[in-house]
Amino acid sequence: MLDDGTIVESAPAKLNLALHVRRRRADGYHELETLFAFAQDGDEITLSRAAAPSLTITGPFSADLNAGSDNLVSRAVAAFRGAFQVHGHQAVILEKRLPIASGIGGGSADAAATLRALARLHGVPLDSELLMRCAASLGADVPPCLLGRTALGTGRGDDLTVLEPLGGVPALLVNPRVAVSTASVFAGWDGVDRGPIIAGGSVMERARAGRNDLAASATMLAPAVAEVLAWLQDAPGVAFVRMSGSGATCFALFDSAAMRHAAAIALARERPGWWMLETSLA
Ligand code: C5P
């Protein structure tokens, strides 16, 4: 918290190291098994007490979002106020650095960071059960983003088991600047259960043995996903490549930060239209 009571909370990009879709559910969701990891970079929420509620969106992707009451940040404020009987208002600034509808949490990370900021402002413990329920009411990816730690997600993806951190692994996130709808990608899943995430081993061993079951459907909707995956696969020093969530963002993990940086420079030259983020795992 800054001296004037302003709280700055980071909303890091979420990555799915593996995402296994097991079955469709009657409620429209899908039963998943997924390995969540987090980048060290992403959006940012700045929150302070104010006479009237407001949401201001800044940053490179601000034009792609509206600041209305349906924004996940506004919905997170409303959910928190309802759950914790908060009086008074907050001014929120969202610095939008992550592309919209891109499989790396975006709106979910923003909602989770808003909840964390409000919890800090109002003295609510970050491991509060009610705070977690608020997160779950906002979407399946909000609880893992609230937790913000490497974790196994089951159920809708929001039954969470914390796993060991992957701190410092160099990562490059790449999006071909195609937005894809999560609901449409899930709707295009072929319905074949290809089995669980393996139970034993390290997080990276489990991720390597796994897959992203939404990649085929996302590639049908956004063929550039295949191009991104192929480009990353060929980069020198690459240790792991996968699409995240429902796409279209893909990521590569590298043996060293120097290799990651070399790949980023080559990518900027060869594919100037693609978005990328040089970061490390949290
Ligand atoms: O929960 P959230 O609003 O983030 O989910 C967006 C959409 O993604 C859902 O409406 C649903 O179509 C799909 N989804 C799903 N199964 C999950 C998570 C999300 O089908 N486990």
Short mmCIF file of C-alpha atoms and ligand atoms in Angstrom, two decimals:
data_model
loop_
_atom_site.label_atom_id
_atom_site.label_comp_id
_atom_site.label_asym_id
_atom_site.label_seq_id
_atom_site.Cartn_x
_atom_site.Cartn_y
_atom_site.Cartn_z
CA MET A 1 0.00 0.00 0.00
CA LEU A 2 1.33 3.46 -0.89
CA ASP A 3 1.33 6.30 1.69
CA ASP A 4 -1.92 7.74 0.35
CA GLY A 5 -3.70 4.39 0.79
CA THR A 6 -3.49 3.47 -2.90
CA ILE A 7 -2.96 -0.23 -3.57
CA VAL A 8 -1.11 -1.49 -6.63
CA GLU A 9 -1.70 -5.17 -7.39
CA SER A 10 -0.24 -7.12 -10.28
CA ALA A 11 -2.49 -9.33 -12.41
CA PRO A 12 -0.01 -11.78 -13.93
CA ALA A 13 -0.73 -13.82 -17.04
CA LYS A 14 -2.00 -17.33 -16.34
CA LEU A 15 -0.59 -20.26 -18.31
CA ASN A 16 -1.98 -23.77 -18.64
CA LEU A 17 1.05 -26.08 -18.79
CA ALA A 18 -1.42 -28.86 -19.58
CA LEU A 19 -5.18 -28.78 -20.08
CA HIS A 20 -7.06 -32.06 -20.31
CA VAL A 21 -10.77 -31.89 -21.10
CA ARG A 22 -12.45 -35.00 -19.69
CA ARG A 23 -16.19 -34.55 -20.28
CA ARG A 24 -19.05 -32.14 -20.92
CA ARG A 25 -21.21 -31.30 -17.93
CA ALA A 26 -24.93 -30.62 -17.77
CA ASP A 27 -24.29 -27.01 -16.59
CA GLY A 28 -22.54 -26.04 -19.85
CA TYR A 29 -19.06 -26.30 -18.34
CA HIS A 30 -16.49 -29.04 -18.92
CA GLU A 31 -14.75 -31.27 -16.42
CA LEU A 32 -11.03 -30.46 -16.63
CA GLU A 33 -7.64 -31.41 -15.29
CA THR A 34 -5.18 -28.60 -15.74
CA LEU A 35 -1.77 -27.48 -14.51
CA PHE A 36 -1.75 -23.74 -13.83
CA ALA A 37 1.40 -21.66 -13.77
CA PHE A 38 1.85 -17.89 -13.65
CA ALA A 39 4.11 -15.45 -15.40
CA GLN A 40 5.89 -12.71 -13.49
CA ASP A 41 4.28 -10.04 -15.73
CA GLY A 42 0.82 -9.04 -16.86
CA ASP A 43 -1.84 -6.41 -16.22
CA GLU A 44 -1.90 -4.11 -13.19
CA ILE A 45 -4.69 -2.89 -10.91
CA THR A 46 -4.42 0.37 -8.93
CA LEU A 47 -7.17 0.88 -6.37
CA SER A 48 -7.95 3.69 -3.96
CA ARG A 49 -10.87 4.90 -1.85
CA ALA A 50 -13.01 7.48 -3.67
CA ALA A 51 -16.21 9.49 -3.32
CA ALA A 52 -17.73 7.74 -6.33
CA PRO A 53 -17.03 4.40 -8.06
CA SER A 54 -14.94 4.54 -11.23
CA LEU A 55 -13.01 2.28 -13.58
CA THR A 56 -10.37 3.75 -15.88
CA ILE A 57 -8.64 1.51 -18.41
CA THR A 58 -5.17 2.42 -19.69
CA GLY A 59 -2.43 0.51 -21.49
CA PRO A 60 -1.83 -0.98 -24.96
CA PHE A 61 -5.04 -3.08 -25.03
CA SER A 62 -7.34 -0.55 -23.32
CA ALA A 63 -9.21 0.18 -26.56
CA ASP A 64 -10.36 -3.47 -26.77
CA LEU A 65 -12.28 -3.31 -23.47
CA ASN A 66 -15.20 -1.30 -22.20
CA ALA A 67 -15.25 0.03 -18.65
CA GLY A 68 -18.94 -0.71 -18.04
CA SER A 69 -20.58 -2.69 -15.28
CA ASP A 70 -20.07 -5.95 -17.21
CA ASN A 71 -16.28 -5.54 -17.04
CA LEU A 72 -14.87 -8.32 -14.81
CA VAL A 73 -13.13 -5.69 -12.66
CA SER A 74 -16.46 -3.92 -12.01
CA ARG A 75 -18.09 -7.29 -11.34
CA ALA A 76 -15.30 -8.17 -8.88
CA VAL A 77 -15.87 -4.88 -7.01
CA ALA A 78 -19.62 -5.56 -6.87
CA ALA A 79 -19.10 -9.15 -5.69
CA PHE A 80 -16.67 -8.05 -2.96
CA ARG A 81 -18.93 -5.23 -1.76
CA GLY A 82 -21.88 -7.63 -1.56
CA ALA A 83 -19.97 -10.40 0.19
CA PHE A 84 -18.13 -8.23 2.73
CA GLN A 85 -20.80 -5.51 3.26
CA VAL A 86 -18.33 -2.77 2.34
CA HIS A 87 -19.39 0.86 2.48
CA GLY A 88 -17.71 3.67 0.54
CA HIS A 89 -16.45 3.51 -3.01
CA GLN A 90 -13.27 2.75 -4.90
CA ALA A 91 -11.56 4.20 -7.94
CA VAL A 92 -9.87 1.48 -9.99
CA ILE A 93 -7.32 1.87 -12.76
CA LEU A 94 -6.69 -1.17 -14.96
CA GLU A 95 -3.46 -1.10 -16.96
CA LYS A 96 -4.30 -3.53 -19.77
CA ARG A 97 -1.10 -5.04 -21.16
CA LEU A 98 -2.37 -8.54 -22.00
CA PRO A 99 -4.40 -9.14 -25.16
CA ILE A 100 -8.14 -9.74 -24.68
CA ALA A 101 -9.68 -13.22 -25.20
CA SER A 102 -6.30 -14.86 -25.53
CA GLY A 103 -6.16 -17.83 -23.14
CA ILE A 104 -3.84 -16.29 -20.53
CA GLY A 105 -6.35 -15.23 -17.92
CA GLY A 106 -6.66 -11.57 -18.82
CA GLY A 107 -10.04 -10.68 -17.37
CA SER A 108 -9.80 -13.41 -14.72
CA ALA A 109 -6.39 -12.15 -13.58
CA ASP A 110 -7.77 -8.61 -13.44
CA ALA A 111 -10.79 -9.72 -11.38
CA ALA A 112 -8.53 -11.71 -9.02
CA ALA A 113 -6.13 -8.77 -8.59
CA THR A 114 -9.11 -6.49 -7.85
CA LEU A 115 -10.28 -8.91 -5.15
CA ARG A 116 -6.75 -9.06 -3.67
CA ALA A 117 -6.51 -5.25 -3.67
CA LEU A 118 -9.93 -4.87 -2.02
CA ALA A 119 -9.04 -7.53 0.55
CA ARG A 120 -5.85 -5.64 1.44
CA LEU A 121 -7.74 -2.32 1.63
CA HIS A 122 -10.38 -3.77 3.95
CA GLY A 123 -8.19 -6.08 6.05
CA VAL A 124 -9.63 -9.33 4.66
CA PRO A 125 -7.14 -12.23 4.75
CA LEU A 126 -6.14 -13.37 1.25
CA ASP A 127 -6.95 -16.98 2.15
CA SER A 128 -10.51 -16.09 3.21
CA GLU A 129 -13.03 -18.75 2.20
CA LEU A 130 -15.57 -16.04 1.31
CA LEU A 131 -13.02 -14.28 -0.92
CA MET A 132 -12.45 -17.57 -2.77
CA ARG A 133 -16.24 -17.99 -3.18
CA CYS A 134 -16.42 -14.44 -4.62
CA ALA A 135 -13.70 -15.45 -7.09
CA ALA A 136 -15.54 -18.64 -8.12
CA SER A 137 -18.73 -16.65 -8.75
CA LEU A 138 -16.87 -14.54 -11.33
CA GLY A 139 -15.58 -17.39 -13.52
CA ALA A 140 -13.73 -20.69 -13.49
CA ASP A 141 -10.28 -19.12 -13.94
CA VAL A 142 -10.65 -16.49 -11.20
CA PRO A 143 -9.91 -18.81 -8.20
CA PRO A 144 -6.58 -20.02 -9.66
CA CYS A 145 -5.69 -16.40 -10.47
CA LEU A 146 -6.61 -15.36 -6.91
CA LEU A 147 -4.29 -18.08 -5.60
CA GLY A 148 -1.64 -17.10 -8.17
CA ARG A 149 0.48 -20.20 -7.56
CA THR A 150 1.43 -23.26 -9.57
CA ALA A 151 -1.50 -25.60 -9.02
CA LEU A 152 -3.49 -28.55 -10.30
CA GLY A 153 -7.09 -27.61 -11.13
CA THR A 154 -9.88 -30.17 -11.36
CA GLY A 155 -13.67 -29.89 -11.70
CA ARG A 156 -14.35 -26.68 -13.70
CA GLY A 157 -10.63 -26.11 -13.18
CA ASP A 158 -11.25 -24.33 -9.89
CA ASP A 159 -10.76 -27.18 -7.38
CA LEU A 160 -7.16 -26.35 -6.62
CA THR A 161 -4.20 -28.25 -5.22
CA VAL A 162 -1.04 -26.16 -4.80
CA LEU A 163 2.11 -27.59 -6.42
CA GLU A 164 5.76 -26.60 -6.25
CA PRO A 165 6.71 -23.17 -7.70
CA LEU A 166 8.56 -23.02 -11.03
CA GLY A 167 10.23 -19.73 -10.18
CA GLY A 168 12.42 -18.14 -12.78
CA VAL A 169 11.96 -20.42 -15.82
CA PRO A 170 12.36 -18.08 -18.85
CA ALA A 171 9.15 -17.88 -20.90
CA LEU A 172 8.01 -16.23 -24.11
CA LEU A 173 4.26 -15.71 -24.68
CA VAL A 174 3.14 -15.20 -28.26
CA ASN A 175 -0.26 -14.31 -29.69
CA PRO A 176 -0.96 -13.95 -33.42
CA ARG A 177 -3.37 -11.11 -32.58
CA VAL A 178 -6.45 -13.21 -33.12
CA ALA A 179 -9.09 -13.11 -30.38
CA VAL A 180 -10.92 -16.40 -29.81
CA SER A 181 -14.01 -16.97 -27.68
CA THR A 182 -13.43 -19.46 -24.85
CA ALA A 183 -17.01 -20.73 -25.15
CA SER A 184 -16.60 -21.35 -28.92
CA VAL A 185 -13.32 -23.22 -28.43
CA PHE A 186 -14.89 -25.46 -25.76
CA ALA A 187 -17.90 -26.00 -28.02
CA GLY A 188 -15.55 -27.27 -30.74
CA TRP A 189 -13.91 -29.89 -28.48
CA ASP A 190 -14.35 -33.31 -30.13
CA GLY A 191 -15.71 -34.98 -26.97
CA VAL A 192 -12.92 -37.58 -26.80
CA ASP A 193 -11.53 -38.15 -23.29
CA ARG A 194 -7.81 -38.68 -23.82
CA GLY A 195 -7.12 -39.41 -20.18
CA PRO A 196 -5.90 -37.74 -16.99
CA ILE A 197 -2.79 -35.77 -16.14
CA ILE A 198 -0.27 -38.27 -14.74
CA ALA A 199 -0.27 -38.42 -10.96
CA GLY A 200 3.46 -38.73 -10.20
CA GLY A 201 6.55 -36.67 -10.93
CA SER A 202 7.47 -33.01 -10.97
CA VAL A 203 5.15 -30.35 -12.41
CA MET A 204 7.24 -30.15 -15.59
CA GLU A 205 7.30 -33.96 -15.98
CA ARG A 206 3.52 -34.02 -15.63
CA ALA A 207 3.17 -31.11 -18.08
CA ARG A 208 5.44 -32.79 -20.63
CA ALA A 209 3.42 -36.01 -20.46
CA GLY A 210 0.25 -33.96 -20.95
CA ARG A 211 -1.40 -31.91 -23.70
CA ASN A 212 -3.81 -29.10 -24.39
CA ASP A 213 -7.04 -30.76 -25.54
CA LEU A 214 -8.38 -27.42 -26.81
CA ALA A 215 -5.54 -26.85 -29.29
CA ALA A 216 -7.27 -28.63 -32.19
CA SER A 217 -10.50 -26.70 -31.71
CA ALA A 218 -8.67 -23.37 -31.29
CA THR A 219 -6.65 -24.07 -34.45
CA MET A 220 -9.87 -24.64 -36.41
CA LEU A 221 -11.09 -21.18 -35.31
CA ALA A 222 -7.69 -19.48 -35.51
CA PRO A 223 -5.37 -21.34 -37.94
CA ALA A 224 -2.50 -19.02 -36.95
CA VAL A 225 -2.18 -21.02 -33.70
CA ALA A 226 -0.46 -23.79 -35.70
CA GLU A 227 1.98 -21.24 -37.13
CA VAL A 228 2.81 -19.87 -33.69
CA LEU A 229 3.39 -23.36 -32.26
CA ALA A 230 5.61 -24.32 -35.22
CA TRP A 231 7.63 -21.10 -34.97
CA LEU A 232 8.25 -21.55 -31.23
CA GLN A 233 9.08 -25.24 -31.60
CA ASP A 234 11.92 -24.35 -33.97
CA ALA A 235 13.46 -21.64 -31.77
CA PRO A 236 16.95 -22.52 -30.46
CA GLY A 237 17.05 -23.35 -26.73
CA VAL A 238 13.34 -24.20 -26.47
CA ALA A 239 12.50 -26.70 -23.72
CA PHE A 240 8.69 -26.77 -23.90
CA VAL A 241 5.96 -25.35 -26.16
CA ARG A 242 2.19 -25.34 -25.69
CA MET A 243 -0.97 -23.35 -26.33
CA SER A 244 -2.43 -21.82 -23.15
CA GLY A 245 -6.09 -22.19 -22.15
CA SER A 246 -8.44 -21.81 -25.08
CA GLY A 247 -5.79 -19.92 -27.09
CA ALA A 248 -4.73 -18.29 -29.21
CA THR A 249 -1.71 -17.41 -27.02
CA CYS A 250 1.04 -20.03 -27.05
CA PHE A 251 4.14 -20.06 -24.89
CA ALA A 252 7.63 -21.47 -24.95
CA LEU A 253 9.88 -22.19 -21.97
CA PHE A 254 13.60 -21.75 -22.59
CA ASP A 255 16.85 -23.16 -21.20
CA SER A 256 18.13 -19.65 -20.51
CA ALA A 257 17.03 -16.01 -20.50
CA ALA A 258 19.57 -15.32 -23.26
CA MET A 259 17.93 -17.95 -25.51
CA ARG A 260 14.51 -16.48 -24.77
CA HIS A 261 15.72 -13.01 -25.64
CA ALA A 262 17.32 -14.23 -28.87
CA ALA A 263 13.99 -15.84 -29.82
CA ALA A 264 12.11 -12.62 -29.01
CA ILE A 265 14.43 -10.59 -31.25
CA ALA A 266 14.05 -13.10 -34.10
CA LEU A 267 10.28 -13.17 -33.66
CA ALA A 268 9.98 -9.37 -33.75
CA ARG A 269 11.92 -9.40 -37.01
CA GLU A 270 10.18 -12.35 -38.67
CA ARG A 271 6.61 -11.89 -37.40
CA PRO A 272 6.27 -8.16 -36.65
CA GLY A 273 2.47 -8.41 -36.39
CA TRP A 274 2.45 -10.87 -33.50
CA TRP A 275 2.19 -9.84 -29.86
CA MET A 276 4.76 -11.23 -27.44
CA LEU A 277 5.74 -10.98 -23.79
CA GLU A 278 9.21 -11.82 -22.52
CA THR A 279 8.80 -12.99 -18.94
CA SER A 280 9.62 -15.78 -16.48
CA LEU A 281 7.45 -18.20 -14.55
CA ALA A 282 6.53 -17.19 -11.00
O1 C5P B 1 -16.03 -19.42 -16.20
P1 C5P B 1 -15.76 -18.54 -17.38
O2 C5P B 1 -16.81 -17.47 -17.59
O3 C5P B 1 -14.37 -17.99 -17.43
O4 C5P B 1 -15.85 -19.52 -18.66
C1 C5P B 1 -16.04 -19.03 -19.95
C2 C5P B 1 -16.66 -20.14 -20.79
O5 C5P B 1 -15.67 -21.18 -20.97
C3 C5P B 1 -17.85 -20.83 -20.18
O6 C5P B 1 -19.02 -20.15 -20.49
C4 C5P B 1 -17.80 -22.19 -20.85
O7 C5P B 1 -18.35 -22.11 -22.15
C5 C5P B 1 -16.31 -22.44 -21.01
N1 C5P B 1 -15.75 -23.29 -19.94
C6 C5P B 1 -16.09 -24.63 -19.92
N2 C5P B 1 -15.58 -25.44 -18.95
C7 C5P B 1 -14.74 -24.96 -18.01
C8 C5P B 1 -14.37 -23.59 -18.02
C9 C5P B 1 -14.90 -22.78 -19.00
O8 C5P B 1 -16.85 -25.11 -20.79
N3 C5P B 1 -14.28 -25.79 -17.08
#
